[in-house]
Short mmCIF file of C-alpha atoms in Angstrom, two decimals:
data_model
loop_
_atom_site.label_atom_id
_atom_site.label_comp_id
_atom_site.label_asym_id
_atom_site.label_seq_id
_atom_site.Cartn_x
_atom_site.Cartn_y
_atom_site.Cartn_z
CA MET M 1 262.00 -135.06 136.96
CA ASP M 2 263.75 -132.08 135.37
CA GLU M 3 261.57 -129.04 134.79
CA PHE M 4 261.73 -127.47 131.33
CA ILE M 5 262.64 -123.77 131.55
CA ASN M 6 262.01 -121.54 128.59
CA ARG M 7 264.99 -119.22 128.79
CA VAL M 8 263.94 -117.38 125.63
CA ALA M 9 260.65 -116.34 127.22
CA GLN M 10 262.48 -115.21 130.36
CA SER M 11 265.10 -113.20 128.47
CA ALA M 12 265.09 -109.44 128.07
CA LEU M 13 264.83 -109.78 124.29
CA VAL M 14 262.27 -107.59 122.55
CA THR M 15 260.94 -109.01 119.29
CA LEU M 16 259.94 -106.58 116.57
CA ASN M 17 257.83 -108.06 113.77
CA LEU M 18 257.84 -105.84 110.68
CA GLU M 19 254.74 -107.64 109.37
CA GLU M 20 252.83 -105.61 111.94
CA PHE M 21 253.78 -102.45 110.04
CA ILE M 22 252.19 -103.56 106.76
CA HIS M 23 249.31 -101.20 106.07
CA PRO M 24 246.13 -103.23 105.63
CA GLY M 25 244.63 -100.98 102.95
CA GLU M 26 244.16 -102.12 99.38
CA ARG M 27 246.89 -101.29 96.86
CA VAL M 28 245.81 -100.05 93.43
CA VAL M 29 247.54 -98.64 90.37
CA TYR M 30 246.27 -95.53 88.64
CA ASP M 31 247.70 -95.63 85.12
CA ILE M 32 247.49 -92.25 83.42
CA LYS M 33 247.80 -94.00 80.03
CA ASP M 34 244.02 -94.31 80.12
CA ASN M 35 243.81 -90.50 79.90
CA LEU M 36 246.07 -90.14 76.85
CA PHE M 37 244.92 -88.95 73.45
CA GLN M 38 245.65 -91.73 70.95
CA GLY M 39 247.95 -93.28 73.55
CA LEU M 40 250.58 -90.62 72.89
CA MET M 41 249.93 -87.44 74.83
CA LEU M 42 247.75 -85.84 77.41
CA ARG M 43 245.36 -83.18 76.17
CA GLU M 44 244.65 -80.68 78.92
CA LYS M 45 241.00 -79.99 78.06
CA ASP M 46 240.09 -83.70 77.95
CA PHE M 47 242.10 -84.47 81.07
CA ARG M 48 240.53 -81.67 83.09
CA ALA M 49 237.04 -82.81 82.03
CA PHE M 50 237.88 -86.35 83.14
CA VAL M 51 239.26 -85.14 86.49
CA LYS M 52 236.12 -83.07 87.11
CA ASP M 53 233.70 -85.92 86.37
CA HIS M 54 235.64 -88.88 87.79
CA ASP M 55 234.38 -90.51 91.01
CA TRP M 56 237.42 -90.04 93.27
CA SER M 57 235.60 -91.57 96.24
CA GLN M 58 236.38 -95.03 94.79
CA TYR M 59 239.91 -94.50 96.17
CA ASP M 60 238.71 -93.89 99.75
CA GLY M 61 241.17 -95.54 102.14
CA GLN M 62 243.19 -97.12 99.35
CA ASN M 63 246.91 -96.90 98.69
CA VAL M 64 247.50 -95.67 95.14
CA ALA M 65 250.52 -95.99 92.88
CA ILE M 66 250.37 -93.45 90.04
CA ILE M 67 252.16 -94.54 86.87
CA CYS M 68 252.26 -94.08 83.13
CA SER M 69 252.92 -97.50 81.65
CA VAL M 70 253.54 -96.23 78.12
CA ASP M 71 256.13 -93.93 76.63
CA ALA M 72 254.10 -90.75 76.25
CA ILE M 73 254.16 -87.00 76.71
CA VAL M 74 252.69 -86.34 80.15
CA PRO M 75 253.32 -82.96 81.75
CA THR M 76 254.34 -82.96 85.39
CA TRP M 77 251.34 -80.88 86.39
CA ALA M 78 249.02 -83.75 85.38
CA TYR M 79 250.46 -85.96 88.13
CA MET M 80 250.08 -83.07 90.53
CA VAL M 81 246.39 -82.72 89.58
CA LEU M 82 245.90 -86.43 90.30
CA ALA M 83 247.60 -86.03 93.67
CA GLY M 84 245.28 -83.14 94.48
CA LYS M 85 242.23 -85.26 93.67
CA LEU M 86 243.47 -88.29 95.62
CA GLN M 87 244.16 -86.15 98.70
CA GLY M 88 241.32 -86.65 101.14
CA HIS M 89 240.34 -89.95 99.52
CA ALA M 90 243.35 -92.23 99.33
CA HIS M 91 245.13 -93.25 102.50
CA HIS M 92 248.45 -92.86 100.70
CA TYR M 93 249.60 -92.23 97.15
CA VAL M 94 252.93 -92.07 95.35
CA PHE M 95 254.29 -91.59 91.87
CA GLY M 96 255.71 -94.99 91.01
CA ASP M 97 254.85 -98.65 90.83
CA LEU M 98 253.50 -100.93 93.55
CA ALA M 99 257.03 -101.58 94.89
CA ALA M 100 257.55 -97.82 95.31
CA LEU M 101 254.18 -97.60 97.04
CA GLU M 102 255.06 -100.43 99.44
CA GLN M 103 258.40 -98.80 100.22
CA ASP M 104 256.73 -95.49 100.96
CA LEU M 105 254.14 -97.16 103.19
CA PHE M 106 256.90 -98.83 105.21
CA HIS M 107 258.81 -95.56 105.36
CA GLU M 108 255.72 -93.86 106.79
CA ALA M 109 255.15 -96.63 109.34
CA ILE M 110 258.77 -96.80 110.49
CA ALA M 111 259.01 -93.01 110.72
CA GLY M 112 256.10 -93.17 113.15
CA ILE M 113 257.95 -95.45 115.56
CA ASP M 114 259.03 -93.83 118.82
CA ALA M 115 262.61 -95.09 118.92
CA GLU M 116 262.93 -94.10 122.58
CA GLN M 117 260.72 -97.01 123.59
CA TYR M 118 263.59 -99.23 122.43
CA ARG M 119 266.35 -97.36 124.26
CA ASP M 120 268.95 -99.83 125.56
CA ALA M 121 266.79 -102.76 124.40
CA LYS M 122 268.10 -106.06 123.09
CA LEU M 123 266.09 -106.35 119.89
CA VAL M 124 265.31 -109.25 117.63
CA ILE M 125 263.98 -108.19 114.25
CA LYS M 126 261.76 -111.10 113.24
CA GLY M 127 262.88 -112.59 109.96
CA CYS M 128 260.34 -115.20 108.93
CA GLY M 129 256.65 -114.66 108.63
CA GLU M 130 253.52 -115.17 106.66
CA LYS M 131 253.63 -111.89 104.74
CA PRO M 132 256.55 -110.67 102.63
CA VAL M 133 258.46 -107.73 104.07
CA PRO M 134 260.68 -105.89 101.58
CA THR M 135 264.40 -105.66 102.28
CA TYR M 136 264.01 -101.89 102.36
CA ALA M 137 262.04 -102.16 105.61
CA TYR M 138 264.81 -104.12 107.33
CA VAL M 139 267.38 -101.50 106.37
CA ALA M 140 265.06 -98.67 107.46
CA ILE M 141 264.38 -100.23 110.87
CA MET M 142 268.12 -100.59 111.43
CA GLN M 143 268.62 -96.92 110.63
CA LYS M 144 265.84 -95.99 113.06
CA LEU M 145 266.93 -98.19 115.97
CA LEU M 146 270.75 -98.31 115.81
CA PRO M 147 271.12 -95.04 117.73
CA VAL M 148 269.11 -96.34 120.70
CA ALA M 149 269.31 -100.14 120.89
CA SER M 150 271.80 -102.02 123.01
CA SER M 151 271.91 -104.84 120.48
CA ILE M 152 270.04 -105.88 117.37
CA MET M 153 269.65 -109.41 116.06
CA TYR M 154 267.78 -110.92 113.13
CA GLY M 155 265.68 -114.07 113.14
CA GLU M 156 263.73 -115.70 115.92
CA PRO M 157 264.55 -115.39 119.64
CA CYS M 158 265.62 -119.06 119.71
CA SER M 159 267.93 -118.70 116.69
CA THR M 160 269.30 -115.26 115.90
CA VAL M 161 271.97 -113.70 113.76
CA PRO M 162 273.77 -110.93 115.64
CA LEU M 163 273.82 -107.68 113.68
CA TYR M 164 274.86 -104.98 116.11
CA LYS M 165 276.10 -104.63 119.65
CA ARG M 166 276.75 -101.22 121.14
CA PRO M 167 280.41 -100.87 122.10
CA LYS M 168 281.07 -100.63 125.80
CA VAL M 169 282.34 -97.26 126.93
CA ALA M 170 285.63 -97.53 128.77
CA SER M 171 285.56 -96.21 132.34
CA VAL M 172 288.16 -93.65 133.23
#
């Protein structure tokens, strides 16, 4: 009787699943349109009163996308005031929509990777999963790991698409 040998499990391949870098915190949108006078412009006195009285603790641990969904006059400093109030409450915040927030969260997570742990590794960047991973993250992980990896593939260890293989240095 022939014994089944799982060569994939015995290989030196290292699988990297970008789903593991998805921050678990809730994503919310703060739309400054709710602070506009007649939906057209921000009045400083009213805005500062709102900022002073608003319960900022409701954003504790959340990931916040700050937007203005209407065409209005909003001075730059107003977004800066919001950032100052979210600091210490929100896990992360950005100016932009939820896609910009997700991109920034992935950027933060990938920046935190110690690339040296993948030096000379044969990597497989997992392609299919249960949670959507934006294309941005796949490009960012390539940028992070190309300088150190021996090879990088995409997919599953049993069925990969080769992406990169470090050129062999000629001996002299």
